[in-house]
mmCIF file with all atom_site columns, N, CA and C in Angstrom:
data_model
loop_
_atom_site.group_PDB
_atom_site.id
_atom_site.type_symbol
_atom_site.label_atom_id
_atom_site.label_alt_id
_atom_site.label_comp_id
_atom_site.label_asym_id
_atom_site.label_entity_id
_atom_site.label_seq_id
_atom_site.pdbx_PDB_ins_code
_atom_site.Cartn_x
_atom_site.Cartn_y
_atom_site.Cartn_z
_atom_site.occupancy
_atom_site.B_iso_or_equiv
_atom_site.pdbx_formal_charge
_atom_site.auth_seq_id
_atom_site.auth_comp_id
_atom_site.auth_asym_id
_atom_site.auth_atom_id
_atom_site.pdbx_PDB_model_num
ATOM 1   N N  . UNK A 1 1  ? 84.174  134.879 173.407 1.00 0.00 ? 24 UNK A N  1
ATOM 2   C CA . UNK A 1 1  ? 84.112  135.709 172.209 1.00 0.00 ? 24 UNK A CA 1
ATOM 3   C C  . UNK A 1 1  ? 85.243  136.743 172.255 1.00 0.00 ? 24 UNK A C  1
ATOM 4   N N  . UNK A 1 2  ? 86.022  136.846 171.188 1.00 0.00 ? 25 UNK A N  1
ATOM 5   C CA . UNK A 1 2  ? 87.137  137.779 171.124 1.00 0.00 ? 25 UNK A CA 1
ATOM 6   C C  . UNK A 1 2  ? 86.633  139.188 170.841 1.00 0.00 ? 25 UNK A C  1
ATOM 7   N N  . UNK A 1 3  ? 87.129  140.140 171.613 1.00 0.00 ? 26 UNK A N  1
ATOM 8   C CA . UNK A 1 3  ? 86.735  141.527 171.423 1.00 0.00 ? 26 UNK A CA 1
ATOM 9   C C  . UNK A 1 3  ? 87.510  142.112 170.244 1.00 0.00 ? 26 UNK A C  1
ATOM 10  N N  . UNK A 1 4  ? 86.823  142.803 169.364 1.00 0.00 ? 27 UNK A N  1
ATOM 11  C CA . UNK A 1 4  ? 87.449  143.434 168.207 1.00 0.00 ? 27 UNK A CA 1
ATOM 12  C C  . UNK A 1 4  ? 87.795  144.869 168.584 1.00 0.00 ? 27 UNK A C  1
ATOM 13  N N  . UNK A 1 5  ? 89.052  145.119 168.894 1.00 0.00 ? 28 UNK A N  1
ATOM 14  C CA . UNK A 1 5  ? 89.499  146.458 169.267 1.00 0.00 ? 28 UNK A CA 1
ATOM 15  C C  . UNK A 1 5  ? 89.947  147.183 168.006 1.00 0.00 ? 28 UNK A C  1
ATOM 16  N N  . UNK A 1 6  ? 89.200  148.201 167.622 1.00 0.00 ? 29 UNK A N  1
ATOM 17  C CA . UNK A 1 6  ? 89.516  148.938 166.403 1.00 0.00 ? 29 UNK A CA 1
ATOM 18  C C  . UNK A 1 6  ? 90.264  150.229 166.699 1.00 0.00 ? 29 UNK A C  1
ATOM 19  N N  . UNK A 1 7  ? 90.966  150.277 167.822 1.00 0.00 ? 30 UNK A N  1
ATOM 20  C CA . UNK A 1 7  ? 91.719  151.470 168.181 1.00 0.00 ? 30 UNK A CA 1
ATOM 21  C C  . UNK A 1 7  ? 92.802  151.749 167.146 1.00 0.00 ? 30 UNK A C  1
ATOM 22  N N  . UNK A 1 8  ? 92.849  152.978 166.693 1.00 0.00 ? 31 UNK A N  1
ATOM 23  C CA . UNK A 1 8  ? 93.858  153.419 165.736 1.00 0.00 ? 31 UNK A CA 1
ATOM 24  C C  . UNK A 1 8  ? 94.773  154.416 166.437 1.00 0.00 ? 31 UNK A C  1
ATOM 25  N N  . UNK A 1 9  ? 96.034  154.415 166.036 1.00 0.00 ? 32 UNK A N  1
ATOM 26  C CA . UNK A 1 9  ? 96.976  155.427 166.491 1.00 0.00 ? 32 UNK A CA 1
ATOM 27  C C  . UNK A 1 9  ? 97.530  156.139 165.263 1.00 0.00 ? 32 UNK A C  1
ATOM 28  N N  . UNK A 1 10 ? 97.756  157.427 165.411 1.00 0.00 ? 33 UNK A N  1
ATOM 29  C CA . UNK A 1 10 ? 98.237  158.238 164.302 1.00 0.00 ? 33 UNK A CA 1
ATOM 30  C C  . UNK A 1 10 ? 99.372  159.119 164.796 1.00 0.00 ? 33 UNK A C  1
ATOM 31  N N  . UNK A 1 11 ? 100.471 159.141 164.035 1.00 0.00 ? 34 UNK A N  1
ATOM 32  C CA . UNK A 1 11 ? 101.613 159.984 164.358 1.00 0.00 ? 34 UNK A CA 1
ATOM 33  C C  . UNK A 1 11 ? 102.025 160.724 163.094 1.00 0.00 ? 34 UNK A C  1
ATOM 34  N N  . UNK A 1 12 ? 102.164 162.029 163.212 1.00 0.00 ? 35 UNK A N  1
ATOM 35  C CA . UNK A 1 12 ? 102.682 162.844 162.120 1.00 0.00 ? 35 UNK A CA 1
ATOM 36  C C  . UNK A 1 12 ? 103.774 163.736 162.692 1.00 0.00 ? 35 UNK A C  1
ATOM 37  N N  . UNK A 1 13 ? 104.926 163.703 162.060 1.00 0.00 ? 36 UNK A N  1
ATOM 38  C CA . UNK A 1 13 ? 106.056 164.533 162.471 1.00 0.00 ? 36 UNK A CA 1
ATOM 39  C C  . UNK A 1 13 ? 106.515 165.356 161.277 1.00 0.00 ? 36 UNK A C  1
ATOM 40  N N  . UNK A 1 14 ? 107.051 166.526 161.552 1.00 0.00 ? 37 UNK A N  1
ATOM 41  C CA . UNK A 1 14 ? 107.548 167.376 160.485 1.00 0.00 ? 37 UNK A CA 1
ATOM 42  C C  . UNK A 1 14 ? 108.858 168.017 160.867 1.00 0.00 ? 37 UNK A C  1
ATOM 43  N N  . UNK A 1 15 ? 109.560 168.488 159.843 1.00 0.00 ? 38 UNK A N  1
ATOM 44  C CA . UNK A 1 15 ? 110.846 169.134 160.047 1.00 0.00 ? 38 UNK A CA 1
ATOM 45  C C  . UNK A 1 15 ? 111.037 170.147 158.924 1.00 0.00 ? 38 UNK A C  1
ATOM 46  N N  . UNK A 1 16 ? 111.469 171.341 159.293 1.00 0.00 ? 39 UNK A N  1
ATOM 47  C CA . UNK A 1 16 ? 111.768 172.365 158.305 1.00 0.00 ? 39 UNK A CA 1
ATOM 48  C C  . UNK A 1 16 ? 113.276 172.546 158.239 1.00 0.00 ? 39 UNK A C  1
ATOM 49  N N  . UNK A 1 17 ? 113.810 172.377 157.060 1.00 0.00 ? 40 UNK A N  1
ATOM 50  C CA . UNK A 1 17 ? 115.240 172.499 156.816 1.00 0.00 ? 40 UNK A CA 1
ATOM 51  C C  . UNK A 1 17 ? 115.503 173.850 156.159 1.00 0.00 ? 40 UNK A C  1
ATOM 52  N N  . UNK A 1 18 ? 116.288 174.697 156.818 1.00 0.00 ? 41 UNK A N  1
ATOM 53  C CA . UNK A 1 18 ? 116.627 176.009 156.294 1.00 0.00 ? 41 UNK A CA 1
ATOM 54  C C  . UNK A 1 18 ? 117.679 175.850 155.203 1.00 0.00 ? 41 UNK A C  1
ATOM 55  N N  . UNK A 1 19 ? 117.363 176.330 154.014 1.00 0.00 ? 42 UNK A N  1
ATOM 56  C CA . UNK A 1 19 ? 118.271 176.198 152.874 1.00 0.00 ? 42 UNK A CA 1
ATOM 57  C C  . UNK A 1 19 ? 119.086 177.474 152.650 1.00 0.00 ? 42 UNK A C  1
ATOM 58  N N  . UNK A 1 20 ? 118.805 178.517 153.390 1.00 0.00 ? 43 UNK A N  1
ATOM 59  C CA . UNK A 1 20 ? 119.475 179.799 153.178 1.00 0.00 ? 43 UNK A CA 1
ATOM 60  C C  . UNK A 1 20 ? 118.746 180.615 152.133 1.00 0.00 ? 43 UNK A C  1
ATOM 61  N N  . UNK A 1 21 ? 119.135 181.870 151.987 1.00 0.00 ? 44 UNK A N  1
ATOM 62  C CA . UNK A 1 21 ? 118.487 182.772 151.017 1.00 0.00 ? 44 UNK A CA 1
ATOM 63  C C  . UNK A 1 21 ? 116.973 182.776 151.163 1.00 0.00 ? 44 UNK A C  1
ATOM 64  N N  . UNK A 1 22 ? 116.503 182.723 152.394 1.00 0.00 ? 45 UNK A N  1
ATOM 65  C CA . UNK A 1 22 ? 115.068 182.764 152.712 1.00 0.00 ? 45 UNK A CA 1
ATOM 66  C C  . UNK A 1 22 ? 114.289 181.598 152.091 1.00 0.00 ? 45 UNK A C  1
ATOM 67  N N  . UNK A 1 23 ? 114.964 180.490 151.863 1.00 0.00 ? 46 UNK A N  1
ATOM 68  C CA . UNK A 1 23 ? 114.311 179.298 151.328 1.00 0.00 ? 46 UNK A CA 1
ATOM 69  C C  . UNK A 1 23 ? 114.369 178.193 152.370 1.00 0.00 ? 46 UNK A C  1
ATOM 70  N N  . UNK A 1 24 ? 113.359 177.344 152.346 1.00 0.00 ? 47 UNK A N  1
ATOM 71  C CA . UNK A 1 24 ? 113.343 176.203 153.255 1.00 0.00 ? 47 UNK A CA 1
ATOM 72  C C  . UNK A 1 24 ? 112.654 175.025 152.585 1.00 0.00 ? 47 UNK A C  1
ATOM 73  N N  . UNK A 1 25 ? 112.919 173.852 153.127 1.00 0.00 ? 48 UNK A N  1
ATOM 74  C CA . UNK A 1 25 ? 112.296 172.611 152.655 1.00 0.00 ? 48 UNK A CA 1
ATOM 75  C C  . UNK A 1 25 ? 111.550 172.014 153.834 1.00 0.00 ? 48 UNK A C  1
ATOM 76  N N  . UNK A 1 26 ? 110.281 171.723 153.663 1.00 0.00 ? 49 UNK A N  1
ATOM 77  C CA . UNK A 1 26 ? 109.469 171.151 154.732 1.00 0.00 ? 49 UNK A CA 1
ATOM 78  C C  . UNK A 1 26 ? 109.213 169.680 154.428 1.00 0.00 ? 49 UNK A C  1
ATOM 79  N N  . UNK A 1 27 ? 109.548 168.816 155.390 1.00 0.00 ? 50 UNK A N  1
ATOM 80  C CA . UNK A 1 27 ? 109.286 167.384 155.275 1.00 0.00 ? 50 UNK A CA 1
ATOM 81  C C  . UNK A 1 27 ? 108.273 166.992 156.338 1.00 0.00 ? 50 UNK A C  1
ATOM 82  N N  . UNK A 1 28 ? 107.191 166.361 155.936 1.00 0.00 ? 51 UNK A N  1
ATOM 83  C CA . UNK A 1 28 ? 106.178 165.858 156.861 1.00 0.00 ? 51 UNK A CA 1
ATOM 84  C C  . UNK A 1 28 ? 105.894 164.407 156.533 1.00 0.00 ? 51 UNK A C  1
ATOM 85  N N  . UNK A 1 29 ? 105.919 163.554 157.549 1.00 0.00 ? 52 UNK A N  1
ATOM 86  C CA . UNK A 1 29 ? 105.611 162.138 157.379 1.00 0.00 ? 52 UNK A CA 1
ATOM 87  C C  . UNK A 1 29 ? 104.608 161.730 158.446 1.00 0.00 ? 52 UNK A C  1
ATOM 88  N N  . UNK A 1 30 ? 103.692 160.866 158.071 1.00 0.00 ? 53 UNK A N  1
ATOM 89  C CA . UNK A 1 30 ? 102.726 160.392 159.041 1.00 0.00 ? 53 UNK A CA 1
ATOM 90  C C  . UNK A 1 30 ? 102.291 158.973 158.748 1.00 0.00 ? 53 UNK A C  1
ATOM 91  N N  . UNK A 1 31 ? 101.857 158.295 159.798 1.00 0.00 ? 54 UNK A N  1
ATOM 92  C CA . UNK A 1 31 ? 101.373 156.923 159.685 1.00 0.00 ? 54 UNK A CA 1
ATOM 93  C C  . UNK A 1 31 ? 100.162 156.757 160.593 1.00 0.00 ? 54 UNK A C  1
ATOM 94  N N  . UNK A 1 32 ? 99.173  156.068 160.084 1.00 0.00 ? 55 UNK A N  1
ATOM 95  C CA . UNK A 1 32 ? 98.035  155.632 160.888 1.00 0.00 ? 55 UNK A CA 1
ATOM 96  C C  . UNK A 1 32 ? 98.087  154.108 160.906 1.00 0.00 ? 55 UNK A C  1
ATOM 97  N N  . UNK A 1 33 ? 98.009  153.524 162.091 1.00 0.00 ? 56 UNK A N  1
ATOM 98  C CA . UNK A 1 33 ? 98.082  152.072 162.213 1.00 0.00 ? 56 UNK A CA 1
ATOM 99  C C  . UNK A 1 33 ? 97.090  151.626 163.277 1.00 0.00 ? 56 UNK A C  1
ATOM 100 N N  . UNK A 1 34 ? 96.782  150.361 163.280 1.00 0.00 ? 57 UNK A N  1
ATOM 101 C CA . UNK A 1 34 ? 95.883  149.784 164.276 1.00 0.00 ? 57 UNK A CA 1
ATOM 102 C C  . UNK A 1 34 ? 96.671  149.231 165.444 1.00 0.00 ? 57 UNK A C  1
ATOM 103 N N  . UNK A 1 35 ? 96.061  149.290 166.611 1.00 0.00 ? 58 UNK A N  1
ATOM 104 C CA . UNK A 1 35 ? 96.644  148.654 167.780 1.00 0.00 ? 58 UNK A CA 1
ATOM 105 C C  . UNK A 1 35 ? 96.638  147.156 167.546 1.00 0.00 ? 58 UNK A C  1
ATOM 106 N N  . UNK A 1 36 ? 97.748  146.508 167.850 1.00 0.00 ? 59 UNK A N  1
ATOM 107 C CA . UNK A 1 36 ? 97.876  145.066 167.618 1.00 0.00 ? 59 UNK A CA 1
ATOM 108 C C  . UNK A 1 36 ? 97.382  144.279 168.830 1.00 0.00 ? 59 UNK A C  1
ATOM 109 N N  . UNK A 1 37 ? 97.056  143.035 168.583 1.00 0.00 ? 60 UNK A N  1
ATOM 110 C CA . UNK A 1 37 ? 96.562  142.169 169.655 1.00 0.00 ? 60 UNK A CA 1
ATOM 111 C C  . UNK A 1 37 ? 97.592  142.083 170.777 1.00 0.00 ? 60 UNK A C  1
ATOM 112 N N  . UNK A 1 38 ? 97.156  142.294 172.011 1.00 0.00 ? 61 UNK A N  1
ATOM 113 C CA . UNK A 1 38 ? 98.022  142.224 173.168 1.00 0.00 ? 61 UNK A CA 1
ATOM 114 C C  . UNK A 1 38 ? 98.819  143.492 173.421 1.00 0.00 ? 61 UNK A C  1
ATOM 115 N N  . UNK A 1 39 ? 98.633  144.486 172.595 1.00 0.00 ? 62 UNK A N  1
ATOM 116 C CA . UNK A 1 39 ? 99.380  145.733 172.697 1.00 0.00 ? 62 UNK A CA 1
ATOM 117 C C  . UNK A 1 39 ? 98.486  146.803 173.331 1.00 0.00 ? 62 UNK A C  1
ATOM 118 N N  . UNK A 1 40 ? 99.044  147.589 174.255 1.00 0.00 ? 63 UNK A N  1
ATOM 119 C CA . UNK A 1 40 ? 98.281  148.702 174.809 1.00 0.00 ? 63 UNK A CA 1
ATOM 120 C C  . UNK A 1 40 ? 98.297  149.853 173.814 1.00 0.00 ? 63 UNK A C  1
ATOM 121 N N  . UNK A 1 41 ? 97.412  150.798 173.996 1.00 0.00 ? 64 UNK A N  1
ATOM 122 C CA . UNK A 1 41 ? 97.387  151.965 173.118 1.00 0.00 ? 64 UNK A CA 1
ATOM 123 C C  . UNK A 1 41 ? 98.706  152.710 173.211 1.00 0.00 ? 64 UNK A C  1
ATOM 124 N N  . UNK A 1 42 ? 99.249  152.833 174.406 1.00 0.00 ? 65 UNK A N  1
ATOM 125 C CA . UNK A 1 42 ? 100.525 153.518 174.582 1.00 0.00 ? 65 UNK A CA 1
ATOM 126 C C  . UNK A 1 42 ? 101.655 152.780 173.859 1.00 0.00 ? 65 UNK A C  1
ATOM 127 N N  . UNK A 1 43 ? 101.668 151.467 173.940 1.00 0.00 ? 66 UNK A N  1
ATOM 128 C CA . UNK A 1 43 ? 102.688 150.684 173.232 1.00 0.00 ? 66 UNK A CA 1
ATOM 129 C C  . UNK A 1 43 ? 102.560 150.870 171.723 1.00 0.00 ? 66 UNK A C  1
ATOM 130 N N  . UNK A 1 44 ? 101.323 150.889 171.230 1.00 0.00 ? 67 UNK A N  1
ATOM 131 C CA . UNK A 1 44 ? 101.092 151.100 169.801 1.00 0.00 ? 67 UNK A CA 1
ATOM 132 C C  . UNK A 1 44 ? 101.587 152.480 169.383 1.00 0.00 ? 67 UNK A C  1
ATOM 133 N N  . UNK A 1 45 ? 101.301 153.485 170.210 1.00 0.00 ? 68 UNK A N  1
ATOM 134 C CA . UNK A 1 45 ? 101.744 154.846 169.898 1.00 0.00 ? 68 UNK A CA 1
ATOM 135 C C  . UNK A 1 45 ? 103.263 154.919 169.868 1.00 0.00 ? 68 UNK A C  1
ATOM 136 N N  . UNK A 1 46 ? 103.928 154.305 170.819 1.00 0.00 ? 69 UNK A N  1
ATOM 137 C CA . UNK A 1 46 ? 105.391 154.321 170.860 1.00 0.00 ? 69 UNK A CA 1
ATOM 138 C C  . UNK A 1 46 ? 105.991 153.596 169.653 1.00 0.00 ? 69 UNK A C  1
ATOM 139 N N  . UNK A 1 47 ? 105.379 152.484 169.256 1.00 0.00 ? 70 UNK A N  1
ATOM 140 C CA . UNK A 1 47 ? 105.856 151.733 168.087 1.00 0.00 ? 70 UNK A CA 1
ATOM 141 C C  . UNK A 1 47 ? 105.740 152.574 166.820 1.00 0.00 ? 70 UNK A C  1
ATOM 142 N N  . UNK A 1 48 ? 104.577 153.184 166.625 1.00 0.00 ? 71 UNK A N  1
ATOM 143 C CA . UNK A 1 48 ? 104.347 153.982 165.422 1.00 0.00 ? 71 UNK A CA 1
ATOM 144 C C  . UNK A 1 48 ? 105.211 155.246 165.448 1.00 0.00 ? 71 UNK A C  1
ATOM 145 N N  . UNK A 1 49 ? 105.328 155.867 166.609 1.00 0.00 ? 72 UNK A N  1
ATOM 146 C CA . UNK A 1 49 ? 106.165 157.068 166.729 1.00 0.00 ? 72 UNK A CA 1
ATOM 147 C C  . UNK A 1 49 ? 107.614 156.738 166.370 1.00 0.00 ? 72 UNK A C  1
ATOM 148 N N  . UNK A 1 50 ? 108.130 155.642 166.894 1.00 0.00 ? 73 UNK A N  1
ATOM 149 C CA . UNK A 1 50 ? 109.507 155.235 166.601 1.00 0.00 ? 73 UNK A CA 1
ATOM 150 C C  . UNK A 1 50 ? 109.726 155.020 165.117 1.00 0.00 ? 73 UNK A C  1
ATOM 151 N N  . UNK A 1 51 ? 108.742 154.411 164.449 1.00 0.00 ? 74 UNK A N  1
ATOM 152 C CA . UNK A 1 51 ? 108.834 154.175 163.013 1.00 0.00 ? 74 UNK A CA 1
ATOM 153 C C  . UNK A 1 51 ? 108.869 155.492 162.248 1.00 0.00 ? 74 UNK A C  1
ATOM 154 N N  . UNK A 1 52 ? 107.923 156.394 162.566 1.00 0.00 ? 75 UNK A N  1
ATOM 155 C CA . UNK A 1 52 ? 107.839 157.674 161.856 1.00 0.00 ? 75 UNK A CA 1
ATOM 156 C C  . UNK A 1 52 ? 109.091 158.515 162.124 1.00 0.00 ? 75 UNK A C  1
ATOM 157 N N  . UNK A 1 53 ? 109.551 158.522 163.360 1.00 0.00 ? 76 UNK A N  1
ATOM 158 C CA . UNK A 1 53 ? 110.744 159.285 163.710 1.00 0.00 ? 76 UNK A CA 1
ATOM 159 C C  . UNK A 1 53 ? 111.962 158.785 162.928 1.00 0.00 ? 76 UNK A C  1
ATOM 160 N N  . UNK A 1 54 ? 112.126 157.475 162.847 1.00 0.00 ? 77 UNK A N  1
ATOM 161 C CA . UNK A 1 54 ? 113.252 156.901 162.111 1.00 0.00 ? 77 UNK A CA 1
ATOM 162 C C  . UNK A 1 54 ? 113.165 157.227 160.622 1.00 0.00 ? 77 UNK A C  1
ATOM 163 N N  . UNK A 1 55 ? 111.969 157.128 160.050 1.00 0.00 ? 78 UNK A N  1
ATOM 164 C CA . UNK A 1 55 ? 111.786 157.423 158.624 1.00 0.00 ? 78 UNK A CA 1
ATOM 165 C C  . UNK A 1 55 ? 112.021 158.899 158.340 1.00 0.00 ? 78 UNK A C  1
ATOM 166 N N  . UNK A 1 56 ? 111.542 159.779 159.228 1.00 0.00 ? 79 UNK A N  1
ATOM 167 C CA . UNK A 1 56 ? 111.742 161.209 159.020 1.00 0.00 ? 79 UNK A CA 1
ATOM 168 C C  . UNK A 1 56 ? 113.231 161.536 159.084 1.00 0.00 ? 79 UNK A C  1
ATOM 169 N N  . UNK A 1 57 ? 113.939 160.966 160.029 1.00 0.00 ? 80 UNK A N  1
ATOM 170 C CA . UNK A 1 57 ? 115.381 161.180 160.139 1.00 0.00 ? 80 UNK A CA 1
ATOM 171 C C  . UNK A 1 57 ? 116.084 160.721 158.868 1.00 0.00 ? 80 UNK A C  1
ATOM 172 N N  . UNK A 1 58 ? 115.670 159.565 158.352 1.00 0.00 ? 81 UNK A N  1
ATOM 173 C CA . UNK A 1 58 ? 116.241 159.032 157.106 1.00 0.00 ? 81 UNK A CA 1
ATOM 174 C C  . UNK A 1 58 ? 116.019 160.007 155.955 1.00 0.00 ? 81 UNK A C  1
ATOM 175 N N  . UNK A 1 59 ? 114.808 160.525 155.840 1.00 0.00 ? 82 UNK A N  1
ATOM 176 C CA . UNK A 1 59 ? 114.469 161.436 154.739 1.00 0.00 ? 82 UNK A CA 1
ATOM 177 C C  . UNK A 1 59 ? 115.171 162.784 154.892 1.00 0.00 ? 82 UNK A C  1
ATOM 178 N N  . UNK A 1 60 ? 115.336 163.261 156.127 1.00 0.00 ? 83 UNK A N  1
ATOM 179 C CA . UNK A 1 60 ? 116.078 164.506 156.363 1.00 0.00 ? 83 UNK A CA 1
ATOM 180 C C  . UNK A 1 60 ? 117.515 164.331 155.913 1.00 0.00 ? 83 UNK A C  1
ATOM 181 N N  . UNK A 1 61 ? 118.121 163.205 156.274 1.00 0.00 ? 84 UNK A N  1
ATOM 182 C CA . UNK A 1 61 ? 119.508 162.947 155.883 1.00 0.00 ? 84 UNK A CA 1
ATOM 183 C C  . UNK A 1 61 ? 119.652 162.828 154.371 1.00 0.00 ? 84 UNK A C  1
ATOM 184 N N  . UNK A 1 62 ? 118.680 162.219 153.708 1.00 0.00 ? 85 UNK A N  1
ATOM 185 C CA . UNK A 1 62 ? 118.702 162.126 152.246 1.00 0.00 ? 85 UNK A CA 1
ATOM 186 C C  . UNK A 1 62 ? 118.620 163.507 151.627 1.00 0.00 ? 85 UNK A C  1
ATOM 187 N N  . UNK A 1 63 ? 117.718 164.350 152.148 1.00 0.00 ? 86 UNK A N  1
ATOM 188 C CA . UNK A 1 63 ? 117.553 165.697 151.621 1.00 0.00 ? 86 UNK A CA 1
ATOM 189 C C  . UNK A 1 63 ? 118.817 166.514 151.822 1.00 0.00 ? 86 UNK A C  1
ATOM 190 N N  . UNK A 1 64 ? 119.434 166.414 153.001 1.00 0.00 ? 87 UNK A N  1
ATOM 191 C CA . UNK A 1 64 ? 120.670 167.149 153.258 1.00 0.00 ? 87 UNK A CA 1
ATOM 192 C C  . UNK A 1 64 ? 121.775 166.703 152.302 1.00 0.00 ? 87 UNK A C  1
ATOM 193 N N  . UNK A 1 65 ? 121.858 165.409 152.021 1.00 0.00 ? 88 UNK A N  1
ATOM 194 C CA . UNK A 1 65 ? 122.873 164.881 151.107 1.00 0.00 ? 88 UNK A CA 1
ATOM 195 C C  . UNK A 1 65 ? 122.647 165.421 149.695 1.00 0.00 ? 88 UNK A C  1
ATOM 196 N N  . UNK A 1 66 ? 121.389 165.473 149.266 1.00 0.00 ? 89 UNK A N  1
ATOM 197 C CA . UNK A 1 66 ? 121.086 165.974 147.926 1.00 0.00 ? 89 UNK A CA 1
ATOM 198 C C  . UNK A 1 66 ? 121.407 167.457 147.809 1.00 0.00 ? 89 UNK A C  1
ATOM 199 N N  . UNK A 1 67 ? 121.116 168.211 148.868 1.00 0.00 ? 90 UNK A N  1
ATOM 200 C CA . UNK A 1 67 ? 121.387 169.648 148.862 1.00 0.00 ? 90 UNK A CA 1
ATOM 201 C C  . UNK A 1 67 ? 122.885 169.909 148.824 1.00 0.00 ? 90 UNK A C  1
ATOM 202 N N  . UNK A 1 68 ? 123.652 169.080 149.492 1.00 0.00 ? 91 UNK A N  1
ATOM 203 C CA . UNK A 1 68 ? 125.107 169.255 149.569 1.00 0.00 ? 91 UNK A CA 1
ATOM 204 C C  . UNK A 1 68 ? 125.805 168.963 148.240 1.00 0.00 ? 91 UNK A C  1
ATOM 205 N N  . UNK A 1 69 ? 125.126 168.230 147.351 1.00 0.00 ? 92 UNK A N  1
ATOM 206 C CA . UNK A 1 69 ? 125.748 167.853 146.059 1.00 0.00 ? 92 UNK A CA 1
ATOM 207 C C  . UNK A 1 69 ? 125.876 169.019 145.122 1.00 0.00 ? 92 UNK A C  1
#
């Protein structure tokens, strides 16, 4: 009988971008995902963290580009 592992991992990262003149932009991204078959909880956490980190970096760069325009 196959064991149903319902372990979830959640990662939320944030970044505050200083815009000057006492203004800032806060970006927060998060993902909740399930541990995949054959994957340890730590492996699942690293996979989800890498995804969120890459997406947050992408969104920070987009925001900086828009501000620079």
